[in-house]
Amino acid sequence: MTKTIHVLNSDSTAQILEKSKIKGAIVVWREMLCEGALHKEVGSDEFWIKRYSYFEKEVGIERIDYFDTTIKEIVKLEDVSNYNEVVLWFEYDLFCQVNLLALCTYLLDNYVKKATYYLVCTENEKGTKHLQSLSNYSSEEFTTLYNTKITLSKANLEYAKTCWNVYVENNFEELKNFNFNKTSKFQYLQQTMKQHLLRFKSENGLNQIENKVLEIINLNLFSKREIIENLLTWQQKETIYGFGDLQFFIYLKKLKKYYTIKDKKYYLNEKGYAKINQ
């Protein structure tokens, strides 16, 4: 009898899967490894210490809450020897692809020879030119997605680990020159890493997202909520970051020296105007 464990990119994906006819245990990968300090050894003490520190200082999440929501889930994957199918459900954007690399690294370090590893990743489907998120599918359509899953060999997991190590090093030239297209199994890696390169500082000292935040503030008298909504719209149309409200709030907060707030509306100050005009 086949025993399956599904590793999902989010709780919203888990809700859809639970309503489907697909059987198996569920683990939700509640991390955003595209942000904050990292360590190559996923799941090591050093790895968790860096993540604890990031979420506590930058996001405002207490250690106990991070442990309960994130670590408790991830450590379930330390031993998957009771399963003969391990299915990873992830999307095409930078947020998901970085998490996927870390997950593959973690699974490789705890590799189970008798298990078969699979990947479900959405594409251009449903009569639209846009890449689809898992949340765009119904529970019935998840069965079709599941039936199109691709097999990940041990060599594929090893390649993902190599890519993860390159990402963690975060050297611009190495990222730019590394071949993330070496296998078709991870078909979105190259484009997501090109997107990541735009998070390095440009000539004015800010990256693409930071410049966009100031550009939006300069457009109109927006509230914080309206700024985030503009960023989400821009992201969907022009990028493949895959970020949520929280990440954009953090970017906005880090740029506070470039704006003032009056009556809950944001205004560029002299530093902000000077920065966007560099």
PDB file of C-alpha atoms in Angstrom, residues 37-243:
ATOM      1  CA  ALA A  37      20.113  35.463   7.328  1.00  0.00           C
ATOM      2  CA  LEU A  38      20.676  31.866   6.209  1.00  0.00           C
ATOM      3  CA  HIS A  39      22.929  28.903   6.911  1.00  0.00           C
ATOM      4  CA  LYS A  40      23.750  26.229   4.332  1.00  0.00           C
ATOM      5  CA  GLU A  41      22.984  23.331   6.691  1.00  0.00           C
ATOM      6  CA  VAL A  42      19.192  23.385   6.681  1.00  0.00           C
ATOM      7  CA  GLY A  43      17.765  22.286  10.005  1.00  0.00           C
ATOM      8  CA  SER A  44      21.057  22.624  11.889  1.00  0.00           C
ATOM      9  CA  ASP A  45      21.288  24.554  15.157  1.00  0.00           C
ATOM     10  CA  GLU A  46      23.085  27.351  13.313  1.00  0.00           C
ATOM     11  CA  PHE A  47      20.292  27.479  10.743  1.00  0.00           C
ATOM     12  CA  TRP A  48      17.559  27.813  13.367  1.00  0.00           C
ATOM     13  CA  ILE A  49      19.491  30.399  15.383  1.00  0.00           C
ATOM     14  CA  LYS A  50      19.747  32.639  12.312  1.00  0.00           C
ATOM     15  CA  ARG A  51      16.058  32.199  11.536  1.00  0.00           C
ATOM     16  CA  TYR A  52      15.017  32.794  15.137  1.00  0.00           C
ATOM     17  CA  SER A  53      16.992  36.039  15.152  1.00  0.00           C
ATOM     18  CA  TYR A  54      15.572  37.263  11.847  1.00  0.00           C
ATOM     19  CA  PHE A  55      11.935  36.650  12.738  1.00  0.00           C
ATOM     20  CA  GLU A  56      12.330  38.095  16.210  1.00  0.00           C
ATOM     21  CA  LYS A  57      14.178  41.273  15.223  1.00  0.00           C
ATOM     22  CA  GLU A  58      12.804  42.027  11.761  1.00  0.00           C
ATOM     23  CA  VAL A  59       9.333  40.502  11.727  1.00  0.00           C
ATOM     24  CA  GLY A  60       8.377  40.731  15.393  1.00  0.00           C
ATOM     25  CA  ILE A  61       7.596  37.040  15.836  1.00  0.00           C
ATOM     26  CA  GLU A  62       8.555  35.550  19.190  1.00  0.00           C
ATOM     27  CA  ARG A  63      10.799  32.485  19.258  1.00  0.00           C
ATOM     28  CA  ILE A  64       8.141  30.256  20.794  1.00  0.00           C
ATOM     29  CA  ASP A  65       5.664  31.220  18.053  1.00  0.00           C
ATOM     30  CA  TYR A  66       8.234  30.554  15.319  1.00  0.00           C
ATOM     31  CA  PHE A  67       9.010  27.192  16.903  1.00  0.00           C
ATOM     32  CA  ASP A  68       5.343  26.204  17.108  1.00  0.00           C
ATOM     33  CA  THR A  69       4.356  27.277  13.592  1.00  0.00           C
ATOM     34  CA  THR A  70       7.509  26.529  11.611  1.00  0.00           C
ATOM     35  CA  ILE A  71      10.073  24.269  13.262  1.00  0.00           C
ATOM     36  CA  LYS A  72       7.528  21.775  14.567  1.00  0.00           C
ATOM     37  CA  GLU A  73       6.322  21.229  11.008  1.00  0.00           C
ATOM     38  CA  ILE A  74       9.680  21.076   9.274  1.00  0.00           C
ATOM     39  CA  VAL A  75      11.259  18.572  11.676  1.00  0.00           C
ATOM     40  CA  LYS A  76       8.541  16.100  10.707  1.00  0.00           C
ATOM     41  CA  LEU A  77      10.628  15.638   7.559  1.00  0.00           C
ATOM     42  CA  GLU A  78      13.722  14.453   9.428  1.00  0.00           C
ATOM     43  CA  ASP A  79      12.420  10.910   9.063  1.00  0.00           C
ATOM     44  CA  VAL A  80      10.134  10.027   6.148  1.00  0.00           C
ATOM     45  CA  SER A  81      11.035   6.332   6.250  1.00  0.00           C
ATOM     46  CA  ASN A  82       7.376   5.429   6.878  1.00  0.00           C
ATOM     47  CA  TYR A  83       6.435   6.797   3.460  1.00  0.00           C
ATOM     48  CA  ASN A  84       7.181   5.619  -0.054  1.00  0.00           C
ATOM     49  CA  GLU A  85       6.009   8.835  -1.749  1.00  0.00           C
ATOM     50  CA  VAL A  86       7.204  12.329  -0.820  1.00  0.00           C
ATOM     51  CA  VAL A  87       5.383  14.957  -2.899  1.00  0.00           C
ATOM     52  CA  LEU A  88       6.487  18.604  -2.935  1.00  0.00           C
ATOM     53  CA  TRP A  89       3.903  21.236  -3.926  1.00  0.00           C
ATOM     54  CA  PHE A  90       5.567  24.538  -4.822  1.00  0.00           C
ATOM     55  CA  GLU A  91       5.126  27.448  -7.227  1.00  0.00           C
ATOM     56  CA  TYR A  92       7.233  29.274  -9.820  1.00  0.00           C
ATOM     57  CA  ASP A  93       8.095  32.470  -7.903  1.00  0.00           C
ATOM     58  CA  LEU A  94      11.226  33.437  -5.974  1.00  0.00           C
ATOM     59  CA  PHE A  95       9.520  32.955  -2.601  1.00  0.00           C
ATOM     60  CA  CYS A  96       8.627  29.335  -3.398  1.00  0.00           C
ATOM     61  CA  GLN A  97      11.713  28.391  -5.373  1.00  0.00           C
ATOM     62  CA  VAL A  98      14.115  29.356  -2.584  1.00  0.00           C
ATOM     63  CA  ASN A  99      12.020  27.410  -0.076  1.00  0.00           C
ATOM     64  CA  LEU A 100      12.014  24.477  -2.501  1.00  0.00           C
ATOM     65  CA  LEU A 101      15.812  24.470  -2.730  1.00  0.00           C
ATOM     66  CA  ALA A 102      16.099  24.434   1.051  1.00  0.00           C
ATOM     67  CA  LEU A 103      13.511  21.668   1.307  1.00  0.00           C
ATOM     68  CA  CYS A 104      15.317  19.509  -1.270  1.00  0.00           C
ATOM     69  CA  THR A 105      18.541  20.052   0.652  1.00  0.00           C
ATOM     70  CA  TYR A 106      16.867  18.996   3.887  1.00  0.00           C
ATOM     71  CA  LEU A 107      15.342  15.898   2.284  1.00  0.00           C
ATOM     72  CA  LEU A 108      18.678  14.944   0.730  1.00  0.00           C
ATOM     73  CA  ASP A 109      20.418  15.225   4.090  1.00  0.00           C
ATOM     74  CA  ASN A 110      17.752  12.867   5.475  1.00  0.00           C
ATOM     75  CA  TYR A 111      17.458  10.771   2.319  1.00  0.00           C
ATOM     76  CA  VAL A 112      15.321   7.617   2.347  1.00  0.00           C
ATOM     77  CA  LYS A 113      16.304   5.188  -0.392  1.00  0.00           C
ATOM     78  CA  LYS A 114      12.962   3.373  -0.554  1.00  0.00           C
ATOM     79  CA  ALA A 115      10.974   6.599  -1.035  1.00  0.00           C
ATOM     80  CA  THR A 116      10.215   8.202  -4.388  1.00  0.00           C
ATOM     81  CA  TYR A 117      10.332  11.980  -4.428  1.00  0.00           C
ATOM     82  CA  TYR A 118       8.033  14.050  -6.623  1.00  0.00           C
ATOM     83  CA  LEU A 119       7.423  17.709  -7.497  1.00  0.00           C
ATOM     84  CA  VAL A 120       4.159  19.418  -8.413  1.00  0.00           C
ATOM     85  CA  CYS A 121       4.725  22.881  -9.881  1.00  0.00           C
ATOM     86  CA  THR A 122       2.114  24.964 -11.701  1.00  0.00           C
ATOM     87  CA  GLU A 123       2.584  26.414 -15.181  1.00  0.00           C
ATOM     88  CA  ASN A 124       0.735  28.416 -17.860  1.00  0.00           C
ATOM     89  CA  GLU A 125      -2.622  26.722 -17.737  1.00  0.00           C
ATOM     90  CA  LYS A 126      -6.374  27.265 -17.608  1.00  0.00           C
ATOM     91  CA  GLY A 127      -6.472  29.377 -20.768  1.00  0.00           C
ATOM     92  CA  THR A 128      -4.373  32.241 -19.408  1.00  0.00           C
ATOM     93  CA  LYS A 129      -0.992  33.637 -20.373  1.00  0.00           C
ATOM     94  CA  HIS A 130      -0.046  34.051 -16.718  1.00  0.00           C
ATOM     95  CA  LEU A 131       1.679  31.439 -14.608  1.00  0.00           C
ATOM     96  CA  GLN A 132      -0.757  29.926 -12.150  1.00  0.00           C
ATOM     97  CA  SER A 133      -0.548  29.751  -8.363  1.00  0.00           C
ATOM     98  CA  LEU A 134      -1.744  26.660  -6.531  1.00  0.00           C
ATOM     99  CA  SER A 135      -4.505  28.759  -5.003  1.00  0.00           C
ATOM    100  CA  ASN A 136      -5.943  29.260  -8.512  1.00  0.00           C
ATOM    101  CA  TYR A 137      -6.963  25.606  -8.602  1.00  0.00           C
ATOM    102  CA  SER A 138      -9.949  23.859  -7.084  1.00  0.00           C
ATOM    103  CA  SER A 139      -9.698  20.723  -4.966  1.00  0.00           C
ATOM    104  CA  GLU A 140     -10.944  18.711  -7.975  1.00  0.00           C
ATOM    105  CA  GLU A 141      -8.233  20.202 -10.204  1.00  0.00           C
ATOM    106  CA  PHE A 142      -5.587  19.261  -7.636  1.00  0.00           C
ATOM    107  CA  THR A 143      -6.089  15.651  -8.686  1.00  0.00           C
ATOM    108  CA  THR A 144      -5.048  16.544 -12.235  1.00  0.00           C
ATOM    109  CA  LEU A 145      -2.011  18.415 -10.911  1.00  0.00           C
ATOM    110  CA  TYR A 146      -1.093  15.468  -8.740  1.00  0.00           C
ATOM    111  CA  ASN A 147      -1.273  13.109 -11.720  1.00  0.00           C
ATOM    112  CA  THR A 148       1.229  15.297 -13.631  1.00  0.00           C
ATOM    113  CA  LYS A 149       3.834  15.305 -10.848  1.00  0.00           C
ATOM    114  CA  ILE A 150       7.433  14.765 -11.928  1.00  0.00           C
ATOM    115  CA  THR A 151       9.959  12.464 -10.274  1.00  0.00           C
ATOM    116  CA  LEU A 152      12.951  13.944  -8.475  1.00  0.00           C
ATOM    117  CA  SER A 153      15.956  11.625  -8.420  1.00  0.00           C
ATOM    118  CA  LYS A 154      18.673  11.752  -5.791  1.00  0.00           C
ATOM    119  CA  ALA A 155      20.837  13.507  -8.385  1.00  0.00           C
ATOM    120  CA  ASN A 156      18.110  16.153  -8.753  1.00  0.00           C
ATOM    121  CA  LEU A 157      18.094  16.707  -4.993  1.00  0.00           C
ATOM    122  CA  GLU A 158      21.887  16.973  -5.038  1.00  0.00           C
ATOM    123  CA  TYR A 159      21.699  19.605  -7.771  1.00  0.00           C
ATOM    124  CA  ALA A 160      19.091  21.519  -5.753  1.00  0.00           C
ATOM    125  CA  LYS A 161      21.478  21.468  -2.801  1.00  0.00           C
ATOM    126  CA  THR A 162      24.244  22.897  -4.979  1.00  0.00           C
ATOM    127  CA  CYS A 163      21.872  25.667  -6.080  1.00  0.00           C
ATOM    128  CA  TRP A 164      20.905  26.302  -2.455  1.00  0.00           C
ATOM    129  CA  ASN A 165      24.563  26.705  -1.492  1.00  0.00           C
ATOM    130  CA  VAL A 166      25.071  29.226  -4.304  1.00  0.00           C
ATOM    131  CA  TYR A 167      22.004  31.148  -3.185  1.00  0.00           C
ATOM    132  CA  VAL A 168      23.129  31.236   0.449  1.00  0.00           C
ATOM    133  CA  GLU A 169      26.564  32.545  -0.571  1.00  0.00           C
ATOM    134  CA  ASN A 170      24.663  35.391  -2.272  1.00  0.00           C
ATOM    135  CA  ASN A 171      27.561  36.533  -4.420  1.00  0.00           C
ATOM    136  CA  PHE A 172      26.278  38.612  -7.336  1.00  0.00           C
ATOM    137  CA  GLU A 173      28.770  37.364  -9.940  1.00  0.00           C
ATOM    138  CA  GLU A 174      28.431  33.738  -8.888  1.00  0.00           C
ATOM    139  CA  LEU A 175      24.632  33.945  -9.013  1.00  0.00           C
ATOM    140  CA  LYS A 176      24.770  35.652 -12.383  1.00  0.00           C
ATOM    141  CA  ASN A 177      27.113  33.078 -13.931  1.00  0.00           C
ATOM    142  CA  PHE A 178      25.826  29.885 -12.340  1.00  0.00           C
ATOM    143  CA  ASN A 179      23.760  27.569 -14.576  1.00  0.00           C
ATOM    144  CA  PHE A 180      20.413  27.179 -12.826  1.00  0.00           C
ATOM    145  CA  ASN A 181      19.031  25.553 -16.002  1.00  0.00           C
ATOM    146  CA  LYS A 182      21.114  22.403 -15.703  1.00  0.00           C
ATOM    147  CA  THR A 183      18.005  20.247 -15.246  1.00  0.00           C
ATOM    148  CA  SER A 184      14.476  20.716 -16.573  1.00  0.00           C
ATOM    149  CA  LYS A 185      13.084  19.424 -13.275  1.00  0.00           C
ATOM    150  CA  PHE A 186      13.512  22.910 -11.773  1.00  0.00           C
ATOM    151  CA  GLN A 187      12.398  24.900 -14.782  1.00  0.00           C
ATOM    152  CA  TYR A 188      11.792  28.197 -12.951  1.00  0.00           C
ATOM    153  CA  LEU A 189      15.075  28.487 -11.078  1.00  0.00           C
ATOM    154  CA  GLN A 190      16.921  30.521 -13.689  1.00  0.00           C
ATOM    155  CA  GLN A 191      14.245  33.183 -14.016  1.00  0.00           C
ATOM    156  CA  THR A 192      13.726  33.446 -10.268  1.00  0.00           C
ATOM    157  CA  MET A 193      17.451  33.944  -9.718  1.00  0.00           C
ATOM    158  CA  LYS A 194      17.444  36.681 -12.348  1.00  0.00           C
ATOM    159  CA  GLN A 195      14.675  38.287 -10.320  1.00  0.00           C
ATOM    160  CA  HIS A 196      16.760  37.878  -7.173  1.00  0.00           C
ATOM    161  CA  LEU A 197      19.677  39.720  -8.795  1.00  0.00           C
ATOM    162  CA  LEU A 198      17.451  42.808  -8.922  1.00  0.00           C
ATOM    163  CA  ARG A 199      17.446  42.794  -5.127  1.00  0.00           C
ATOM    164  CA  PHE A 200      21.111  43.770  -5.138  1.00  0.00           C
ATOM    165  CA  LYS A 201      21.773  47.497  -4.822  1.00  0.00           C
ATOM    166  CA  SER A 202      21.565  49.609  -7.970  1.00  0.00           C
ATOM    167  CA  GLU A 203      23.573  52.773  -8.671  1.00  0.00           C
ATOM    168  CA  ASN A 204      21.556  54.855  -6.180  1.00  0.00           C
ATOM    169  CA  GLY A 205      22.164  52.362  -3.383  1.00  0.00           C
ATOM    170  CA  LEU A 206      18.661  50.861  -3.427  1.00  0.00           C
ATOM    171  CA  ASN A 207      17.377  47.688  -5.048  1.00  0.00           C
ATOM    172  CA  GLN A 208      14.430  47.265  -7.413  1.00  0.00           C
ATOM    173  CA  ILE A 209      11.835  46.835  -4.661  1.00  0.00           C
ATOM    174  CA  GLU A 210      13.107  49.740  -2.579  1.00  0.00           C
ATOM    175  CA  ASN A 211      13.106  52.043  -5.603  1.00  0.00           C
ATOM    176  CA  LYS A 212       9.568  50.928  -6.423  1.00  0.00           C
ATOM    177  CA  VAL A 213       8.382  51.713  -2.895  1.00  0.00           C
ATOM    178  CA  LEU A 214       9.687  55.285  -3.152  1.00  0.00           C
ATOM    179  CA  GLU A 215       8.286  55.625  -6.673  1.00  0.00           C
ATOM    180  CA  ILE A 216       4.810  54.661  -5.442  1.00  0.00           C
ATOM    181  CA  ILE A 217       4.995  57.061  -2.488  1.00  0.00           C
ATOM    182  CA  ASN A 218       5.938  59.811  -4.947  1.00  0.00           C
ATOM    183  CA  LEU A 219       2.938  59.063  -7.178  1.00  0.00           C
ATOM    184  CA  ASN A 220       0.187  60.082  -4.787  1.00  0.00           C
ATOM    185  CA  LEU A 221      -0.796  60.555  -1.154  1.00  0.00           C
ATOM    186  CA  PHE A 222      -1.148  56.912  -0.228  1.00  0.00           C
ATOM    187  CA  SER A 223      -1.790  55.216   3.083  1.00  0.00           C
ATOM    188  CA  LYS A 224       0.346  52.261   4.142  1.00  0.00           C
ATOM    189  CA  ARG A 225      -2.344  49.844   2.980  1.00  0.00           C
ATOM    190  CA  GLU A 226      -2.575  51.566  -0.416  1.00  0.00           C
ATOM    191  CA  ILE A 227       1.200  51.439  -0.871  1.00  0.00           C
ATOM    192  CA  ILE A 228       1.192  47.698  -0.217  1.00  0.00           C
ATOM    193  CA  GLU A 229      -1.707  47.177  -2.619  1.00  0.00           C
ATOM    194  CA  ASN A 230       0.217  49.049  -5.322  1.00  0.00           C
ATOM    195  CA  LEU A 231       3.273  46.897  -4.673  1.00  0.00           C
ATOM    196  CA  LEU A 232       1.243  43.698  -4.901  1.00  0.00           C
ATOM    197  CA  THR A 233      -0.279  44.832  -8.215  1.00  0.00           C
ATOM    198  CA  TRP A 234       3.150  45.758  -9.611  1.00  0.00           C
ATOM    199  CA  GLN A 235       4.584  42.458  -8.440  1.00  0.00           C
ATOM    200  CA  GLN A 236       1.876  40.435 -10.162  1.00  0.00           C
ATOM    201  CA  LYS A 237       2.226  42.284 -13.467  1.00  0.00           C
ATOM    202  CA  GLU A 238       5.967  42.797 -13.720  1.00  0.00           C
ATOM    203  CA  THR A 239       7.846  40.437 -11.402  1.00  0.00           C
ATOM    204  CA  ILE A 240       7.951  36.908 -10.025  1.00  0.00           C
ATOM    205  CA  TYR A 241       8.860  37.680  -6.428  1.00  0.00           C
ATOM    206  CA  GLY A 242       5.760  36.024  -4.981  1.00  0.00           C
ATOM    207  CA  PHE A 243       5.902  38.141  -1.835  1.00  0.00           C
TER     208      PHE A 243
END
